[in-house]
Coordinates of C-alpha atoms in Angstrom, one line a residue:
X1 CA -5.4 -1.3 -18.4
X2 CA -3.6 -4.6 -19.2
X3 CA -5.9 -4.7 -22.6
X4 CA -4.9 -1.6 -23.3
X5 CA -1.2 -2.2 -22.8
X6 CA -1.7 -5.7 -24.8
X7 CA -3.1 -3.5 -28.1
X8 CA -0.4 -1.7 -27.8
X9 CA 2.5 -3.4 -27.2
X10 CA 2.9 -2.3 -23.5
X11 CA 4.6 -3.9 -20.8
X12 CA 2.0 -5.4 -18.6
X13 CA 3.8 -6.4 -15.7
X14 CA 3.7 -3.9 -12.4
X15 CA 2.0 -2.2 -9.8
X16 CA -0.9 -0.4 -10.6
X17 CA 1.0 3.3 -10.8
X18 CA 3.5 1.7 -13.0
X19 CA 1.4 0.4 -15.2
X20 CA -0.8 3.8 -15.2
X21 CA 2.6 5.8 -16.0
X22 CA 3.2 4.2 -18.5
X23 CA -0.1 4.2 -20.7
X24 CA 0.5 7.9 -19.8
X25 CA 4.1 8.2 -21.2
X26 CA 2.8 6.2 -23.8
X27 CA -0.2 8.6 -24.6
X28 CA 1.7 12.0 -24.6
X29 CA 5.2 10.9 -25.7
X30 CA 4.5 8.0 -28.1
X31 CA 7.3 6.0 -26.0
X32 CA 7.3 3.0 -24.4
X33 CA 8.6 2.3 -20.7
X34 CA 10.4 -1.0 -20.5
X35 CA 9.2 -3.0 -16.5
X36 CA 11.3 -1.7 -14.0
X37 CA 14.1 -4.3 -12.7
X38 CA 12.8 -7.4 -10.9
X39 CA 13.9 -7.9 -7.6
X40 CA 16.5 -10.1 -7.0
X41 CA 15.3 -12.6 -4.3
X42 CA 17.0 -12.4 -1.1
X43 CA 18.9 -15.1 0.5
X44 CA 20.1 -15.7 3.8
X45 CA 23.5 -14.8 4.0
X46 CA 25.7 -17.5 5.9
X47 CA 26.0 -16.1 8.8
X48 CA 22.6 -15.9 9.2
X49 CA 21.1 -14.8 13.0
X50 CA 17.7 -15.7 14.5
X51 CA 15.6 -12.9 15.0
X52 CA 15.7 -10.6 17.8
X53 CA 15.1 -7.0 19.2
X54 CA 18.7 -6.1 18.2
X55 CA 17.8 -7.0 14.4
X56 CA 19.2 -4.5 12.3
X57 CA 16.6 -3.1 9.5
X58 CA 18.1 -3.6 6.0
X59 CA 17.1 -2.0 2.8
X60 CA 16.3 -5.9 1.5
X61 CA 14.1 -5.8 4.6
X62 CA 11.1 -7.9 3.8
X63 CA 7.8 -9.0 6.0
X64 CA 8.5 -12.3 5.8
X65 CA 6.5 -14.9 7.7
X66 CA 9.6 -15.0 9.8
X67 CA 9.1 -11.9 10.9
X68 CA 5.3 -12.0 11.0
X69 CA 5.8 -15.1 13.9
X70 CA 8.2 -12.9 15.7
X71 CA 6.2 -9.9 16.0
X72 CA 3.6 -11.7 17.0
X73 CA 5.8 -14.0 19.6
X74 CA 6.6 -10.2 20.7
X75 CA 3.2 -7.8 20.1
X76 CA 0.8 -10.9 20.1
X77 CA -1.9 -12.1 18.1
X78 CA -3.4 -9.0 17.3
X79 CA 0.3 -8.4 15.1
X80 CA 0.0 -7.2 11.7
X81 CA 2.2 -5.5 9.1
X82 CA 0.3 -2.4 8.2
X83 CA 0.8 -0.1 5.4
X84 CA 2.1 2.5 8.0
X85 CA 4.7 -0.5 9.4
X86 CA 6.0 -1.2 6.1
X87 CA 7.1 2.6 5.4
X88 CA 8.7 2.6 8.6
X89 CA 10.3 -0.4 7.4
X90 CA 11.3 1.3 3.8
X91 CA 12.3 4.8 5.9
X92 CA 14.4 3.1 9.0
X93 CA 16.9 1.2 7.5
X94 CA 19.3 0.6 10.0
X95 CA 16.8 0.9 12.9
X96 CA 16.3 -2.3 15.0
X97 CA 13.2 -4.1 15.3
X98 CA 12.9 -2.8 18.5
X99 CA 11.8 0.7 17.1
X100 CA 9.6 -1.0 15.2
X101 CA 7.7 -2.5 18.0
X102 CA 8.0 1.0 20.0
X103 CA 6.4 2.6 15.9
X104 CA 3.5 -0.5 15.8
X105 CA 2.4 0.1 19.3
X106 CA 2.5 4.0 18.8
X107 CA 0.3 3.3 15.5
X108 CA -2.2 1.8 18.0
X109 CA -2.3 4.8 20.1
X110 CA -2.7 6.9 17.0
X111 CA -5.3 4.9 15.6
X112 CA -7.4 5.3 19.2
X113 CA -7.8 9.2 18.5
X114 CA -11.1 9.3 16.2
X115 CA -9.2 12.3 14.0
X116 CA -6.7 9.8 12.9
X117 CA -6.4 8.6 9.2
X118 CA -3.5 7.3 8.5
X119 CA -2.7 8.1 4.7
X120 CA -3.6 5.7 2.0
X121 CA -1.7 5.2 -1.2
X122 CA -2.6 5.9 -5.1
X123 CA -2.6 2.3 -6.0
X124 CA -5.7 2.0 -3.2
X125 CA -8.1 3.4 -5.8
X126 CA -11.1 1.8 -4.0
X127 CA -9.9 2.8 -0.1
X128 CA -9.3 6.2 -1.2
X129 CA -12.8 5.9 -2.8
X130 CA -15.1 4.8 0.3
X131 CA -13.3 6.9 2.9
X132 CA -14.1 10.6 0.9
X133 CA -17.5 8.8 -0.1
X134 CA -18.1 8.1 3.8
X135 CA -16.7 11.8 4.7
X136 CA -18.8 13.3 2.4
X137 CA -22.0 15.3 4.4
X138 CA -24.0 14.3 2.0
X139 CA -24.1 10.7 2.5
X140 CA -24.7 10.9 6.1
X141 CA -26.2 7.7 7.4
X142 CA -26.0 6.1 3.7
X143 CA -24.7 2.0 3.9
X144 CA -21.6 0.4 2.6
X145 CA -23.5 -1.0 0.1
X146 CA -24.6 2.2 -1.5
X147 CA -20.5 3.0 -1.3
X148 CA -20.0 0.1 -3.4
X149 CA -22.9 1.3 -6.0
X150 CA -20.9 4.2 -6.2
X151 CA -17.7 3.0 -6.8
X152 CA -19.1 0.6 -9.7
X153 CA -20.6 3.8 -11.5
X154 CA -17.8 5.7 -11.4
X155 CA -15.0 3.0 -12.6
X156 CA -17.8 2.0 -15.4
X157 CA -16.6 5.3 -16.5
X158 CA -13.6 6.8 -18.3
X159 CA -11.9 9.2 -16.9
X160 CA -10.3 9.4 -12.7
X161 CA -11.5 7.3 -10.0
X162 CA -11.4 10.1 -7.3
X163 CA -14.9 10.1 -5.2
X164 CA -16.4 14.2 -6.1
X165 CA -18.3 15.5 -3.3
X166 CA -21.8 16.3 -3.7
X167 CA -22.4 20.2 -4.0

């Protein structure tokens, strides 16, 4: 995509979706979408708190290796920011961390119960990829390996990277 974008004259910087959207725009309109705003970097403000249960959730919320070592301090080694942790993060602003320890350890429960798939997002081409290859009937008792074959043909290709069930 980035070579693409380079022959072009497209923005290269982005996530994977951005980038994607615009090569699309690009394609059907002839326009060009400028990067979207960088981030401004946060800093502490001066009255700055040590972390605790009563920490408020901001929108500049960020899983900062601060807040790694208190979750852990908290939860324990097994700690980590998930994918489903960080949308709680994005969709609870002004929730304290202590609902986001009561979310993390529901998110354990949840991921006990074998029916459980938490979602995965577009830019996880390759995740999405394996876990419909692996769900798939017809590649009952096939390996990992033969999920990675599988990914390589199909993003040798043009065209979507979306795993097609056998028929």
């Amino acid at each position: 995509m980035q070579e693409f974008c380079r022959e072009y004259d497209l923005p290269t910087s982005g996530s994977k979706i951005e980038v994607t959207e615009r090569i699309a725009t690009f394609l059907t309109t002839d326009k060009i979408l400028k990067n979207s705003p960088a981030r401004k970097k946060q800093t502490l403000p001066s009255s700055y708190e040590p972390l605790s249960l009563q920490t408020l959730i901001t929108e500049n919320h960020r899983c900062s290796e601060e807040a790694r070592a208190f979750f852990k301090e908290i939860i324990g080694a097994k700690f980590r920011f998930t994918v489903t942790l960080q949308s709680f993060f994005k969709e609870n602003i002004g929730k304290t961390y202590e609902d986001a320890v009561t979310f993390w350890y529901e998110e354990q429960e949840r991921k006990n119960d074998p029916s459980y798939k938490p979602n995965i997002g577009a830019q996880f081409e390759y995740n999405r990829f394996t876990r419909a290859f692996f769900q798939d009937p017809y590649n009952k008792g096939k390996t990992k390996v033969d999920a990675i074959s599988a990914w390589n043909e199909i993003k040798s290709k043009p065209g979507s990277n979306v795993y097609e069930p056998k028929k």
